[in-house]
CSV table of C-alpha atoms and ligand atoms in Angstrom, one decimal:
chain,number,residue,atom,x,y,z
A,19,UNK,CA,93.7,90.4,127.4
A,20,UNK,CA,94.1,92.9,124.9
A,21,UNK,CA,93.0,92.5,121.7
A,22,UNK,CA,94.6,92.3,118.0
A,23,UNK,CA,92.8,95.3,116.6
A,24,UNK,CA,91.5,94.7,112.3
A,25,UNK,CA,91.0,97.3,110.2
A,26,UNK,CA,89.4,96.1,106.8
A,27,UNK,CA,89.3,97.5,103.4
A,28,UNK,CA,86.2,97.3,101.5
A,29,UNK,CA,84.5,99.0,97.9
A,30,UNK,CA,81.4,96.8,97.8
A,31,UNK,CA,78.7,95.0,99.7
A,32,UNK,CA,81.2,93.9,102.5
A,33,UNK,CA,79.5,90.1,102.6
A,34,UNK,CA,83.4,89.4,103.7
A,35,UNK,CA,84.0,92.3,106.2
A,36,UNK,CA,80.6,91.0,107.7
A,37,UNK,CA,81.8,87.3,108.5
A,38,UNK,CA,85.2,89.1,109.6
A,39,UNK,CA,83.5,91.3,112.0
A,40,UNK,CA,81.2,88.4,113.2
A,41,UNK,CA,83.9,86.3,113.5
A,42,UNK,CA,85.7,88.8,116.3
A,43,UNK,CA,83.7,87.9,119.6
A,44,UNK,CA,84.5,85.9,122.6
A,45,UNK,CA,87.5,84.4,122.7
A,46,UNK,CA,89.3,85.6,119.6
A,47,UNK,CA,91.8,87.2,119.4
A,48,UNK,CA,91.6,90.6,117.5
A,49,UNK,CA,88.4,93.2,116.9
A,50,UNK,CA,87.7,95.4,114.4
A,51,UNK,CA,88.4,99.0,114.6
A,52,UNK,CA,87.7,100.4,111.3
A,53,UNK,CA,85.8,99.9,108.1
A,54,UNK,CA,87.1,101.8,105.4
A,55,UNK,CA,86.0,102.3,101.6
A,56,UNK,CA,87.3,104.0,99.0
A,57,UNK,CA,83.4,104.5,97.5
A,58,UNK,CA,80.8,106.3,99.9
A,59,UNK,CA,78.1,104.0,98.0
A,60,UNK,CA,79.4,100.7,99.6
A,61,UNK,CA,76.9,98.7,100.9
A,62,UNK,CA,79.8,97.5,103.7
A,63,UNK,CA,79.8,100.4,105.3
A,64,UNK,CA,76.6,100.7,106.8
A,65,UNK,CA,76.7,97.2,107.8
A,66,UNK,CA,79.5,97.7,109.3
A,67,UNK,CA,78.0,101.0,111.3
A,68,UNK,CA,75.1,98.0,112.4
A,69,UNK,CA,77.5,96.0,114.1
A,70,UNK,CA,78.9,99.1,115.7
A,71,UNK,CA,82.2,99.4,113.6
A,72,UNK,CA,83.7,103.1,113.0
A,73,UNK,CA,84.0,103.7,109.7
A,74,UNK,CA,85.4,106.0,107.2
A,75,UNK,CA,85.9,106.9,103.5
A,76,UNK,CA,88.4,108.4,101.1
A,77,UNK,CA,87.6,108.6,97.4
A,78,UNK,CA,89.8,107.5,95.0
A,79,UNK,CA,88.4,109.2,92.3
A,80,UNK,CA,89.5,112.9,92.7
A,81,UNK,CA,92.7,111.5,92.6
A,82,UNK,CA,92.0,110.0,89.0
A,83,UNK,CA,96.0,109.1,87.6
A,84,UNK,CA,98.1,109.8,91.1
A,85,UNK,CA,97.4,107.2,93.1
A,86,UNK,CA,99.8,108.0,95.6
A,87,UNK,CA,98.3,111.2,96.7
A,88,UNK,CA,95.0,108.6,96.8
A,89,UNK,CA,97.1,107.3,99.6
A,90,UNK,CA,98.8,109.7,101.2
A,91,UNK,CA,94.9,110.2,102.6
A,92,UNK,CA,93.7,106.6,102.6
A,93,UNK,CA,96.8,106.0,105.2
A,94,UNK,CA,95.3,109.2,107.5
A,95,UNK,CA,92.2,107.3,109.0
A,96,UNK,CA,94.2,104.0,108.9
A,97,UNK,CA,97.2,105.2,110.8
A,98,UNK,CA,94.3,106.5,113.4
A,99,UNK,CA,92.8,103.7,113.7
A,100,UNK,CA,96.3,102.3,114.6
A,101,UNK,CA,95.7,98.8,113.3
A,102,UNK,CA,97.2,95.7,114.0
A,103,UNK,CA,96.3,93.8,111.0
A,104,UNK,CA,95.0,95.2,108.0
A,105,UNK,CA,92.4,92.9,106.0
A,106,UNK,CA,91.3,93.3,102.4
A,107,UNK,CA,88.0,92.3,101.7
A,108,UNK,CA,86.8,93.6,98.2
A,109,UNK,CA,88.9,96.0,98.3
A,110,UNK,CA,88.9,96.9,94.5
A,111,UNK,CA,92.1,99.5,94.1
A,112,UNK,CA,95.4,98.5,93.3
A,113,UNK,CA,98.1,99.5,96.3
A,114,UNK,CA,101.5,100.8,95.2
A,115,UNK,CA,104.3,98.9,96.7
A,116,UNK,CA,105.2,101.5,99.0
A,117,UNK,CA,101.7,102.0,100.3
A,118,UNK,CA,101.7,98.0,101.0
A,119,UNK,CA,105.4,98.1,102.4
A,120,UNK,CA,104.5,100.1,105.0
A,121,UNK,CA,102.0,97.5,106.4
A,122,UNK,CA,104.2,94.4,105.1
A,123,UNK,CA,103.5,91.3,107.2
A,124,UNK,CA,100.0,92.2,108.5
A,125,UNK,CA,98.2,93.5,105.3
A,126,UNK,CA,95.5,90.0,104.6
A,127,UNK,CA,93.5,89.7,101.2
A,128,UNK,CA,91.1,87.2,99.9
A,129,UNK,CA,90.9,86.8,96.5
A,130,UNK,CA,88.6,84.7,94.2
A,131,UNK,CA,90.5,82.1,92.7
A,132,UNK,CA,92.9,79.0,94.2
A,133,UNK,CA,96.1,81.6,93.2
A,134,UNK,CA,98.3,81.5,91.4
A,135,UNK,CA,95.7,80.8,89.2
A,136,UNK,CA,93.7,83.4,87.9
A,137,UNK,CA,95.5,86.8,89.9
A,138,UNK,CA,93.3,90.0,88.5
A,139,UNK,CA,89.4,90.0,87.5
A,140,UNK,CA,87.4,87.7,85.9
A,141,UNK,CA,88.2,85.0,88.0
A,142,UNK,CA,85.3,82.6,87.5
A,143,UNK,CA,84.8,83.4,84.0
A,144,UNK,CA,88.2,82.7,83.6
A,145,UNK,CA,87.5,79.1,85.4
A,146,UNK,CA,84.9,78.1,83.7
A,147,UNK,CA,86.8,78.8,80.3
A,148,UNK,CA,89.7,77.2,80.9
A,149,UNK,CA,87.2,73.9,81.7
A,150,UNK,CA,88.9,73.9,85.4
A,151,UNK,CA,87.1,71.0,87.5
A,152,UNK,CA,88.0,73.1,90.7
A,153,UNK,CA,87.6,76.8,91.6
A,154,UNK,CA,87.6,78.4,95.1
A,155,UNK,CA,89.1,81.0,97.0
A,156,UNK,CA,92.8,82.7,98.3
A,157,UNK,CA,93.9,84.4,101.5
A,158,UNK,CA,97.4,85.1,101.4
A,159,UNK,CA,99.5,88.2,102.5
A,160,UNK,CA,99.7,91.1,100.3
A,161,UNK,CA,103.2,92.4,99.1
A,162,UNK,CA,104.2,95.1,96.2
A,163,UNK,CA,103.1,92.3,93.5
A,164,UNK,CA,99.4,92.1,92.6
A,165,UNK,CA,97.4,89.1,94.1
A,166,UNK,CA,101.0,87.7,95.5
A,167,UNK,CA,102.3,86.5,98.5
A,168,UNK,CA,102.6,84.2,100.8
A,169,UNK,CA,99.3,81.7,101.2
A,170,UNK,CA,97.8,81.9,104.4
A,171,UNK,CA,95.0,79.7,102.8
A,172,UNK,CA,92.5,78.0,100.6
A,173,UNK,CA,89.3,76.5,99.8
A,174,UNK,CA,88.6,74.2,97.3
A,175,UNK,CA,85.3,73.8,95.3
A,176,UNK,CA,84.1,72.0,92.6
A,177,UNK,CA,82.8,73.4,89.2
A,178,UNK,CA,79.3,72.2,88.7
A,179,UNK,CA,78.2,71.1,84.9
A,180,UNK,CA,75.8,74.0,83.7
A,181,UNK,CA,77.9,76.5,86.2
A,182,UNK,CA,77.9,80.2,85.0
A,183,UNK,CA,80.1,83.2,86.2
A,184,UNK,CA,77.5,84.1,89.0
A,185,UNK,CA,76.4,80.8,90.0
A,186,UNK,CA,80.1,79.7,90.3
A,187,UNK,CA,80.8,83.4,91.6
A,188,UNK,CA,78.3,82.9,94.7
A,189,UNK,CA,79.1,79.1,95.2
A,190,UNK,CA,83.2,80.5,96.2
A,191,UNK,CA,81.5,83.2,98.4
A,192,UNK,CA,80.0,81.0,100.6
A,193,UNK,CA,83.5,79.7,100.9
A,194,UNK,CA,84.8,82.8,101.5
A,195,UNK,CA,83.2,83.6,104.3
A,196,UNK,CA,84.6,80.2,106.2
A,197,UNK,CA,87.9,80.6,104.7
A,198,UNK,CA,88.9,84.4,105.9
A,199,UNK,CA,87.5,84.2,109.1
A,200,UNK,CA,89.1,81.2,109.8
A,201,UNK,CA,92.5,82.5,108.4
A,202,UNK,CA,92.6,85.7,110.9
A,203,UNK,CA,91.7,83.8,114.0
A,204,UNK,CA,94.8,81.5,112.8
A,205,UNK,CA,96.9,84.9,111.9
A,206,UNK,CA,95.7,86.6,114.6
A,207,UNK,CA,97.1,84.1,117.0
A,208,UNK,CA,100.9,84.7,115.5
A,209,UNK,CA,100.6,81.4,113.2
A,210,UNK,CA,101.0,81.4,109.7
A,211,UNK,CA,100.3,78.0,109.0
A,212,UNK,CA,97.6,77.6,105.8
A,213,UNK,CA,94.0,76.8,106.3
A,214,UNK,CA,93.1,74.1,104.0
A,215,UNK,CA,89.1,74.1,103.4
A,216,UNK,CA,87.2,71.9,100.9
B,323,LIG,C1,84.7,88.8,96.9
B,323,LIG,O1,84.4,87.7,96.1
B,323,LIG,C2,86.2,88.9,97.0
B,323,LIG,O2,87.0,87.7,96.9
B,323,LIG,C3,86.5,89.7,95.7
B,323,LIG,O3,85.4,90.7,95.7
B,323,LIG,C4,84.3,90.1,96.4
B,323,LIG,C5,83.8,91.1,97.4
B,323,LIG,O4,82.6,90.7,98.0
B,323,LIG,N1,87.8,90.4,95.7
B,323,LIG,C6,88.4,90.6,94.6
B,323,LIG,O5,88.1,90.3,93.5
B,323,LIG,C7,89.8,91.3,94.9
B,323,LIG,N2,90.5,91.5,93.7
B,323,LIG,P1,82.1,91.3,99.3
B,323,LIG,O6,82.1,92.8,99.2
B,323,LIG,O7,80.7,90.8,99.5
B,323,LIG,O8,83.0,90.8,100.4
């Protein structure tokens, strides 16, 4: 069998590209086939190097104001890589439309917040201030408009009394990392149909 092959796109720790990665064994359906960050410093990328994942980098920040020519590289190592699916995971730059257009239909990201509530930063903060009862996590496919698209999934949790950002923050993560792996098996597999978690 030949497999579905996953590049993700990280900036940070990569807690998500890990249960991706992990997720990709036995009988699934796709593999990983590159890791790549837009900040050397990730802490992804040498976990990702662990588990025996190329990886790469492009900096964004010589390219300060023209993001565009920040992609015209980005796309070099991904076009490599020659990736099936493309899955976001902390991936913390916004993609123009025509960078995501080229990948329409196979570009994945997970985003912190039951969308469309809460598209952008701040997500739990924004939560908790609104006095929102439930929280939780987004997987959904990625098109020109930010934190759009349709919704491949969610997980529901609940807002605990005393909650703050970073307790609620790390409370969503461990969602996260049941929600996205379970989406890509699912998307992996050529069906579309939403993973409900709570
Ligand atoms: C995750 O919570 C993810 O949902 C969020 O960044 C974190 C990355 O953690 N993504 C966004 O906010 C996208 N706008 P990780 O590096 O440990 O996976």
């Amino acid at each position: 069998m030949s497999h579905k092959r996953v590049a993700i796109l990280l900036s940070g720790g990569g807690s998500n590209m890990v249960s991706l990665v992990d997720s990709m064994t036995g009988a699934h359906p796709a593999r990983a086939c590159l890791v790549l960050s837009n900040d050397a410093q990730a802490g992804g990328l040498q976990k990702a190097a662990d588990r025996g994942v190329p990886t790469a980098v492009v900096d964004h920040r010589p390219y300060k104001g023209d993001r565009p020519a920040f992609e015209a590289e980005l796309i070099k190592p991904l076009l490599e890589a020659e990736p099936d699916i493309i899955c976001l995971a902390g991936f913390m730059r916004v993609l123009t439309g025509d960078f995501v257009s080229q990948f329409q239909g196979r570009m994945l990201n997970i985003h912190p917040s039951l969308l469309p509530k809460y598209k952008g930063l701040h997500t739990h903060a924004r939560a908790l201030e609104a006095g929102d009862a439930e929280h939780g996590c987004t997987v959904h496919e990625v098109t020109a408009a930010l934190d759009d698209g349709p919704i491949l999934g969610q997980a529901r949790v609940s807002v605990e009394p005393g909650d703050m950002p970073e307790t609620l923050a790390a409370r969503v993560l461990t969602w996260e990392h049941k929600l996205y792996p379970a989406v890509l098996r699912r998307f992996a597999s050529g069906d579309k149909t939403p993973v409900l978690l709570s």
